Structure formats: structure tokens, C-alpha cells
Short mmCIF file of C-alpha atoms and ligand atoms in Angstrom, two decimals:
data_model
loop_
_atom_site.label_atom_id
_atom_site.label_comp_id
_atom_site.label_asym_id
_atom_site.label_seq_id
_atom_site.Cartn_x
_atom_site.Cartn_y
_atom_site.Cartn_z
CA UNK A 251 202.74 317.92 100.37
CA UNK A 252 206.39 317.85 102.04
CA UNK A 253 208.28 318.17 104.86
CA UNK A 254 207.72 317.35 108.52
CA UNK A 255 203.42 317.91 108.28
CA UNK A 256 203.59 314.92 105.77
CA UNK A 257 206.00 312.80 107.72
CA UNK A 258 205.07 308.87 108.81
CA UNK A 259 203.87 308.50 112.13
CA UNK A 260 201.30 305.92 113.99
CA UNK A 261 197.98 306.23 114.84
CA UNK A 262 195.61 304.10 117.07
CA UNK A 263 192.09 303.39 115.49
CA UNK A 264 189.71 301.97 118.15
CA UNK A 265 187.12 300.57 116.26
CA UNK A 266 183.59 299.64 117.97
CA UNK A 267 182.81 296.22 116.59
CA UNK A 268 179.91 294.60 116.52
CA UNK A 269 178.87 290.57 115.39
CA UNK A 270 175.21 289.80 114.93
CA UNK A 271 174.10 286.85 116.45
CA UNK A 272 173.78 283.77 113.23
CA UNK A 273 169.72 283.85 112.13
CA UNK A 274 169.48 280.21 112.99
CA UNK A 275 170.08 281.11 116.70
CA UNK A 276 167.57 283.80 117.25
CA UNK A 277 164.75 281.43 118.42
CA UNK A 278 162.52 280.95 114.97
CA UNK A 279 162.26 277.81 113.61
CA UNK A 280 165.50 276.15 112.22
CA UNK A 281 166.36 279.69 110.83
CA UNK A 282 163.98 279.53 107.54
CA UNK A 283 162.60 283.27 106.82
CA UNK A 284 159.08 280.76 105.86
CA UNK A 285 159.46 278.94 109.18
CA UNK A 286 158.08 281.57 111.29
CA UNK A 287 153.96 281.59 111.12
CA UNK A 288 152.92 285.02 110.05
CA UNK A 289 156.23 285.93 109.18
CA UNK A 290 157.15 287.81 105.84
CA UNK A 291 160.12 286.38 104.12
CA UNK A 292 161.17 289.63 102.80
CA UNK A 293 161.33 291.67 106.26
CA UNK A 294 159.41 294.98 107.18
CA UNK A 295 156.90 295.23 110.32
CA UNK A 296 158.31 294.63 113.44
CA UNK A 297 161.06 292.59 113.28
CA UNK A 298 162.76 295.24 111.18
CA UNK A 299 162.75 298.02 114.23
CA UNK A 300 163.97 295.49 116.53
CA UNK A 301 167.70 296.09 118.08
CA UNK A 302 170.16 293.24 116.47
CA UNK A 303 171.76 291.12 118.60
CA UNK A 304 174.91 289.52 118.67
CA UNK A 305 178.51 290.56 120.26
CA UNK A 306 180.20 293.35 120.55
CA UNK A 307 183.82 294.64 121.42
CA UNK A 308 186.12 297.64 121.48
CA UNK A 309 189.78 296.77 119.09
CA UNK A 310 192.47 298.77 118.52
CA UNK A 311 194.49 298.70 115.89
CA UNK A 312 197.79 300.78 115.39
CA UNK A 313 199.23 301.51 112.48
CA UNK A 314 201.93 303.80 110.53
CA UNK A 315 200.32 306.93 108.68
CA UNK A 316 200.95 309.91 107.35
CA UNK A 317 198.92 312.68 108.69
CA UNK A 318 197.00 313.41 105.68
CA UNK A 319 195.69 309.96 105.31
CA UNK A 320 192.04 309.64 105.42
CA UNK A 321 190.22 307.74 108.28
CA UNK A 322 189.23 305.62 105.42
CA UNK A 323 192.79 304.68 104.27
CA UNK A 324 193.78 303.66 107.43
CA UNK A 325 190.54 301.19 107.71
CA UNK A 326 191.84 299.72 104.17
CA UNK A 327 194.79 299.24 105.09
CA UNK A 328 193.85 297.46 108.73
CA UNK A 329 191.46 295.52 106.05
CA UNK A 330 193.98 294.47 103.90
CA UNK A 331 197.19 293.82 105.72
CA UNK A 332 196.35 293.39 109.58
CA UNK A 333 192.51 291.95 110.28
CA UNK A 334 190.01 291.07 106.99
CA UNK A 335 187.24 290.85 109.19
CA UNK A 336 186.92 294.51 109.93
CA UNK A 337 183.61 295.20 108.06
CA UNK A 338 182.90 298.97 107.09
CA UNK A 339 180.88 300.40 103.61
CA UNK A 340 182.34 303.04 101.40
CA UNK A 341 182.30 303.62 97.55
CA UNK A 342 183.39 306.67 95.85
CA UNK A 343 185.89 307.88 98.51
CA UNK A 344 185.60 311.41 97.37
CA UNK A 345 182.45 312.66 99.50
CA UNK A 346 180.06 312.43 96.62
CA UNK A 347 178.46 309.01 97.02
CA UNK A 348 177.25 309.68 101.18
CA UNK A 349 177.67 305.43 102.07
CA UNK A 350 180.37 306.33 104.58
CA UNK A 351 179.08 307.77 107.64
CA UNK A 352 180.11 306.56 110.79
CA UNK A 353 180.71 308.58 114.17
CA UNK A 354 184.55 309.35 114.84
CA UNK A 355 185.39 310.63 118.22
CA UNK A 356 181.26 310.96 118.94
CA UNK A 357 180.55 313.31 115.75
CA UNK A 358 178.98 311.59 112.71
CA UNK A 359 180.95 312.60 109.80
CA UNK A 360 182.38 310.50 106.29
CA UNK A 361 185.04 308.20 106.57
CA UNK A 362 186.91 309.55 103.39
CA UNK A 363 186.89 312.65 104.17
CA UNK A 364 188.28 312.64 107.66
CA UNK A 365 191.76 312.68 107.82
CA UNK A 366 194.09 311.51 110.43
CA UNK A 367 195.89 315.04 111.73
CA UNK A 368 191.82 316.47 111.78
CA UNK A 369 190.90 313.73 114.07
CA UNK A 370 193.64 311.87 116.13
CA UNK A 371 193.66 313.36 119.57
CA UNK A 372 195.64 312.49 122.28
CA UNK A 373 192.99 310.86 125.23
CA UNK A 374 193.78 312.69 128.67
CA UNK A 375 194.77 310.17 131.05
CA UNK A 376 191.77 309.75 133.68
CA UNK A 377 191.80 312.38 136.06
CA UNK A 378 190.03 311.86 139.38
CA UNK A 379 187.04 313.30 140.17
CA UNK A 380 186.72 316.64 142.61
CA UNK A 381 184.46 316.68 145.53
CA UNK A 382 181.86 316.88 143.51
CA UNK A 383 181.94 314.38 141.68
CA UNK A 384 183.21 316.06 138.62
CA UNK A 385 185.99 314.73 136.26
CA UNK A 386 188.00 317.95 134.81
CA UNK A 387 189.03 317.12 131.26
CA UNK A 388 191.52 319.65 129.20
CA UNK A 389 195.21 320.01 128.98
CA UNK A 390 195.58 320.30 133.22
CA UNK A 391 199.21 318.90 134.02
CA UNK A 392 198.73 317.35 137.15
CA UNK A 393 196.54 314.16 135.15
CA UNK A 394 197.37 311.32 136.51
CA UNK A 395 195.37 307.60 135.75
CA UNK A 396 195.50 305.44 132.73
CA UNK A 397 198.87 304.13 131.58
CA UNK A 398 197.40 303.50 128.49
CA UNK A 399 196.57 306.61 127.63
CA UNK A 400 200.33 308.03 129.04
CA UNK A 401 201.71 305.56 126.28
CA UNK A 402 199.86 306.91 123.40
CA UNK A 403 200.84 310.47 124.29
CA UNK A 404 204.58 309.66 123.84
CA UNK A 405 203.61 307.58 120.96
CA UNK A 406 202.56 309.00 117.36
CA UNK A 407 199.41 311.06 116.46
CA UNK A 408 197.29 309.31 119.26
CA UNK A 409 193.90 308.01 119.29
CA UNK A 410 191.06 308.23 116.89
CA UNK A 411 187.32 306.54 118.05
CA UNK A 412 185.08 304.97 115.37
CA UNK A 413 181.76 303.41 115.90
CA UNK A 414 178.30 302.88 113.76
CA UNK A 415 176.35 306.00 112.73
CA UNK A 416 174.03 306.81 115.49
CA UNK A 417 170.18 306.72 115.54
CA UNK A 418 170.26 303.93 113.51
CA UNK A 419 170.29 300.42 113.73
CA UNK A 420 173.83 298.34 113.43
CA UNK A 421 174.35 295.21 110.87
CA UNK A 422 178.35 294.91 111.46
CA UNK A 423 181.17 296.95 113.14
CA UNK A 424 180.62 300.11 111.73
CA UNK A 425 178.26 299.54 109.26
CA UNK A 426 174.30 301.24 109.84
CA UNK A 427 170.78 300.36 108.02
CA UNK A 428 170.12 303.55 106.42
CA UNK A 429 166.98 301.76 105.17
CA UNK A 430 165.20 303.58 107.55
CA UNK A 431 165.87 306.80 106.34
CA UNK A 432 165.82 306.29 102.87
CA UNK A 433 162.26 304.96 103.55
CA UNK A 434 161.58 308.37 105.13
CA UNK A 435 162.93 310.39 102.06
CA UNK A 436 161.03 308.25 99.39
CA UNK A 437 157.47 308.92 101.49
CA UNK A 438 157.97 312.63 100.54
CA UNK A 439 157.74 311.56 96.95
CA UNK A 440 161.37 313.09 95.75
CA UNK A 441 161.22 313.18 92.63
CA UNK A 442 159.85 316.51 90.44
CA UNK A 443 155.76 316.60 89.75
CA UNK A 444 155.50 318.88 87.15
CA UNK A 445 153.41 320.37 83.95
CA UNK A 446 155.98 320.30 81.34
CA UNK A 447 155.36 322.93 78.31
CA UNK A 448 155.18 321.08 75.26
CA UNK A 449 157.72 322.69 72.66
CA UNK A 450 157.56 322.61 68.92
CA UNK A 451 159.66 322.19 66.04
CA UNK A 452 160.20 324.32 63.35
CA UNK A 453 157.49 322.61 61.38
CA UNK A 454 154.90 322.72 64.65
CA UNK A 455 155.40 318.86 65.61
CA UNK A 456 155.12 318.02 68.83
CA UNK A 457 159.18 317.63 70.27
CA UNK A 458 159.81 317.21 73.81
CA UNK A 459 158.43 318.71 77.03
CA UNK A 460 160.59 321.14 78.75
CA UNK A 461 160.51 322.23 82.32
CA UNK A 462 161.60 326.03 82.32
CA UNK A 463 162.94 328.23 84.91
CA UNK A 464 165.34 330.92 85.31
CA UNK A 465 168.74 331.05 87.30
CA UNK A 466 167.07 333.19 90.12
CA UNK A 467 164.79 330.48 90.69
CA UNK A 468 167.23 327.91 90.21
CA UNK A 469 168.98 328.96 93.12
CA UNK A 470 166.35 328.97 95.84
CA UNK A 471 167.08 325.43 96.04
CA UNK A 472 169.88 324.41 93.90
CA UNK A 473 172.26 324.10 97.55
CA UNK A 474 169.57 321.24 98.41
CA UNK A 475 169.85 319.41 95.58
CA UNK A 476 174.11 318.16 96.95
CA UNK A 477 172.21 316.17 99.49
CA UNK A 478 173.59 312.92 99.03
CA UNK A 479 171.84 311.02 101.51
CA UNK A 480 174.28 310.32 103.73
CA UNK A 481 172.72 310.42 106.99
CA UNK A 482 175.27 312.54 109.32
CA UNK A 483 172.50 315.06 109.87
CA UNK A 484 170.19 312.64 110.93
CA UNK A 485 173.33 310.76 113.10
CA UNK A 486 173.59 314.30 114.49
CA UNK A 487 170.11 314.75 115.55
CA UNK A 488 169.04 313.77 119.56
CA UNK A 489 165.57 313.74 118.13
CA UNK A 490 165.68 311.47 115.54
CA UNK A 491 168.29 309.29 117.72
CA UNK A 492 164.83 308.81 119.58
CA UNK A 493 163.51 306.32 116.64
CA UNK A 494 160.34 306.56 114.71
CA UNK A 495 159.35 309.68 116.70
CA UNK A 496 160.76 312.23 113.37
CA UNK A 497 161.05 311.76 109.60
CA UNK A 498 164.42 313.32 110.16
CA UNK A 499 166.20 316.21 108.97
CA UNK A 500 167.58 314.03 105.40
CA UNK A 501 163.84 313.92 104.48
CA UNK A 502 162.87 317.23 105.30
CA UNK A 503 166.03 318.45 102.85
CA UNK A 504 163.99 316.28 100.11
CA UNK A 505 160.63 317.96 100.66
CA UNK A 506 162.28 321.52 101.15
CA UNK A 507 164.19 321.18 97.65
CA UNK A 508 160.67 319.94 95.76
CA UNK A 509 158.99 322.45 97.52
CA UNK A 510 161.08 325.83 96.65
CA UNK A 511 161.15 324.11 93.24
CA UNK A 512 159.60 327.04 90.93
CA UNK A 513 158.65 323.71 88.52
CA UNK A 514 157.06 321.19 91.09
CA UNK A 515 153.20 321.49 91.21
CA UNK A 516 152.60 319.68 94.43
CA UNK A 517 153.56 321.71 97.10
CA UNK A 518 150.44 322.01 98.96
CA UNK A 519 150.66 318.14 99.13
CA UNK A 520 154.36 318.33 99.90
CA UNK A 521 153.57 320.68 102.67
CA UNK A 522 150.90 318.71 103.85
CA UNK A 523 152.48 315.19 104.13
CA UNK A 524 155.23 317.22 106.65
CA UNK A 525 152.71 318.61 108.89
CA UNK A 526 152.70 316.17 111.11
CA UNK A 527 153.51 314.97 114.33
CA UNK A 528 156.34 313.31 113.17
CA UNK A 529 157.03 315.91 110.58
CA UNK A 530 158.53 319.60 111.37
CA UNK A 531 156.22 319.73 114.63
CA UNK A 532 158.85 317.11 116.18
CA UNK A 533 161.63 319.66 115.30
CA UNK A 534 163.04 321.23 118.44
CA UNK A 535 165.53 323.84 116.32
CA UNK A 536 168.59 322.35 118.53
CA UNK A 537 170.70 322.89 115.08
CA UNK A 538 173.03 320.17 115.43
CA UNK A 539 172.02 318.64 112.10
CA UNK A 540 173.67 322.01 110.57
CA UNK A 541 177.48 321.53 112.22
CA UNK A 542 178.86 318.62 109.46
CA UNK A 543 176.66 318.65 106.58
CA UNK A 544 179.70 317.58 104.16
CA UNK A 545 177.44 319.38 101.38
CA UNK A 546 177.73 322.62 102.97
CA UNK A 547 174.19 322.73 103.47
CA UNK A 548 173.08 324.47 106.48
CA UNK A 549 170.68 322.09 106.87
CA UNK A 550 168.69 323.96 110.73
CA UNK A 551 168.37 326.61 108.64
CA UNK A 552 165.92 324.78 105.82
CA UNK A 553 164.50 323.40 109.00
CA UNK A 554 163.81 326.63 110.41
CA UNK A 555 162.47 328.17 106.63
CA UNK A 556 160.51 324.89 105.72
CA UNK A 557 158.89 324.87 109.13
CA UNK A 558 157.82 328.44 108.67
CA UNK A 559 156.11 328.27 105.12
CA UNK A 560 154.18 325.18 106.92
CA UNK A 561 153.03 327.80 109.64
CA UNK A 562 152.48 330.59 107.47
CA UNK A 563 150.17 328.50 104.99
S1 SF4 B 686 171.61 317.26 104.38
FE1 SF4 B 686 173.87 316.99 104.42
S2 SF4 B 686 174.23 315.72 106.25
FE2 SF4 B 686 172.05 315.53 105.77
S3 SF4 B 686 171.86 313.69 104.49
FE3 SF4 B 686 172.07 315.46 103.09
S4 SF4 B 686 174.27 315.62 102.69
FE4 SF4 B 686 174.07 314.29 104.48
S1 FES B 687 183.04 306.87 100.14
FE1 FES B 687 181.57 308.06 99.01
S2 FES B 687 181.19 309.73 100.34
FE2 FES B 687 182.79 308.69 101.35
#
């Protein structure tokens, strides 16, 4: 890419950081995991749903991009040249490997596949409230209110807003414990339970098992099977944001692609273990888990078709 869409500018990341307090000073004895009567050295039970303490602080950081960049090149760069203690996770940085959801500007979406002209907005300048109370927000003229945000109008590409993935709990700056999740996904068993047929060689010993299907029944659920676990569906979702009151739309994608599995052999189980309070009956249908699947799946939709074959058993 050329020309003036491609040319350097600035950018202001404001990052949402956040310091957990040091073990030692959270009140159990000297800070040994063996210290605390009762206590399990290896976490789980209570202690692992409990909010983590510690300090936290808006930063901004501004530095020269070039539209295209990814949010995620901008946070290695800030990394490497302005402030090493900025802690976020990524791996592949090519949307396959799903460790680098955060929110950006509110919407839970991946880090390396954000760019900077998608997401940098220009903040309006607080506007003062009408009679009613009400602050008008759009592109009115007559704003008038932070300086701050007059400055970053004039200057470069403008603001972009990171913080942790929401709904779940935060270790560092923008880094979440999916752990909660994943737990979720690996109660639905996701992995294939099937009766293989046992082929043959040409002399009639026994050679491998194979698992057949054809392509029609391939694709009832081949879309499912992109989910990479990332968690922006479940970041997305005000019901899940709630805690342990929904398994969450991430597992419900695992059961949903066992389940329309021509090959699995457990889906009575599989559609048992989501009816459940917690399961699709905690599903209000508000959708938002569909809006940035970055798999393309339309994930209300399986919602909507998994809840109904649980109905219609
Ligand atoms: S369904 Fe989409 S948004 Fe949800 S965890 Fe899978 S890949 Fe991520
Ligand atoms: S770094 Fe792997 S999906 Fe973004």
C-alpha cells in the first residue's frame, strides 16, 4: 500500500492498566500457597472466583503509525521502545491462535487484527448536558469541554481505548484468565465419541478405524470447527459478564459442533449436559455474541438452532 492512506501519523493508545497486589500482602500467612489451613496449593474453589486486587490506572501512550498498523504493533512497539512493563498476551498475530482478545473502544475484538485507521477515533470534547440531564454525543459543532480531547483532534489519527476482555477476571493490564472458560468448554467433553468402522486390507487384516462421512454432512458443522477459543463472544455477552450464571456462548459452539457431528455418538448426553440452568435456558437471544466472531461464525444463530434441538427433543 501507497500514497497518502499509508502515510505516518500518531496515534494515542490509552491503555487500562492494572497491578495485582504481591501474594505476600493479601493477608495469608507469610505468602506460602501451604500456609493457609485448608488451602489447596494448586488453586480452584473459591479463591479462584475472587476479584484480584491490586492497582490500577489509565496511561497513554502516543506514538507514530501508519494507519494500517495493527493495534498489536503499536503495543510492541510501546513494549519495546517506550515502557517494558506494559504486559499484554498474543502469539500467532494472524487471528488463528484466539490469545489476543482484549476490548478496544468497549467492543471485545483481537489485538492483531485491529488496525489503527479501523479503530482510532477522535473523542468529542465533553459537551454539557441539556435540561435533562442528557449529554449529546456526535459530530455537533458547538462542543465545547475537554482541552484534551481539542488537542488530539488537531493531532494525528486520535484516540484508541484498550482494556482487559470483559466478563472475566484480570491478572495484568490487559491480560484476562480465560481459565474460566476453557473450563466451561472441556465440561462439554470436546473432543469426537465415536464408533469407528474397522477397515481391512487387501489380505482381510485388521488396518485402521475410519470415521466416515460425506461432504453434505461435513458441512453442517464444519463453520464451528474455526472456533479458536478466543473468548470475544463470551467478552460480548451481558449474560455471561454476570459470572458463573452461563456456560457461555464459546462452550455452547463446542457442544453444537459435536452435536451436528454425523460421527459423534453422544448427542443425547451432549444435549443433556446443556439443558440446564446454566446451559441454553440462561440464553436471552440478545445476539451480541454474533457481531465480532473473528471466525465468521454467527455464533446467536447456533445459539438459537442448538437451543431449539434441546426443545424439540
Ligand atoms: S465462537 Fe468466535 S468469538 Fe466465540 S470463542 Fe469461538 S472464535 Fe471466538
Ligand atoms: S495473536 Fe493469535 S489471534 Fe491474535
Amino acid at each position: 500500500m501507497s500514497g497518502m492512506d499509508d502515510a505516518p501519523t500518531t496515534v494515542t493508545l490509552r491503555v487500562n492498566r492494572f497491578t495485582p497486589r504481591p501474594e505476600r500482602d493479601r493477608g495469608s500467612r507469610g505468602g506460602s500457597p501451604f500456609a493457609k489451613k485448608g488451602g489447596s496449593p494448586f488453586g480452584g474453589g473459591a479463591s479462584r472466583n475472587r476479584r484480584p486486587r491490586g492497582k490500577q490506572w489509565t496511561q497513554d501512550y502516543t506514538l507514530s503509525v501508519r494507519p494500517q498498523d495493527t493495534v498489536l504493533d503499536c503495543l510492541l512497539t510501546i513494549k519495546r521502545t517506550i515502557d517494558p512493563t506494559l504486559a499484554f498476551r498474543y502469539s500467532c498475530g494472524h487471528g488463528m491462535c484466539g490469545s489476543d482478545a482484549v476490548s478496544i473502544n468497549g467492543t471485545p475484538t483481537l489485538l492483531c487484527t485491529a488496525t489503527v485507521a479501523q479503530w482510532a477515533r477522535h473523542p468529542n470534547p465533553l459537551s454539557p448536558t441539556d435540561d435533562e440531564g442528557f449529554r449529546h454525543t456526535g459530530d455537533g459543532a458547538d462542543n465545547k469541554g475537554d482541552p484534551e480531547a481539542s488537542d488530539m483532534q488537531t493531532d494525528g489519527l486520535g484516540l484508541i481505548e484498550l482494556a482487559p476482555l470483559p466478563g472475566f477476571p484480570v491478572q495484568r493490564d490487559l491480560i484476562s484468565d480465560i481459565d474460566p472458560m476453557l473450563d466451561q468448554i472441556r465440561k462439554l467433553k470436546p473432543y469426537l465419541q465415536a464408533d469407528g468402522v474397522l477397515a481391512t486390507t487387501s489380505e482381510g487384516k485388521a488396518d485402521v478405524f475410519e470415521y466416515l462421512q460425506n461432504p453434505q454432512q461435513l458441512a453442517k458443522y464444519e463453520m464451528l470447527t474455526n472456533c479458536i477459543a478466543c473468548g470475544v463472544c463470551e467478552g460480548s455477552c451481558p449474560v455471561f459478564a454476570g459470572g458463573d450464571a452461563f456456560i457461555g456462548p464459546a462452550a455452547l459452539i463446542a457442544a453444537s459442533r459435536f452435536v451436528n457431528d454425523s460421527r459423534d455418538t453422544a448427542t443425547a448426553a451432549r444435549l443433556d449436559a446443556i439443558d440446564t440452568q446454566d446451559g441454553v435456558a440462561a440464553c436471552q437471544s440478545v445476539r451480541a455474541c454474533s457481531r465480532q466472531c473473528p471466525r465468521g461464525i454467527d455464533v446467536g444463530e447456533e445459539m438459537w438452532q442448538i437451543v431449539a434441538k434441546v426443545k424439540e427433543r
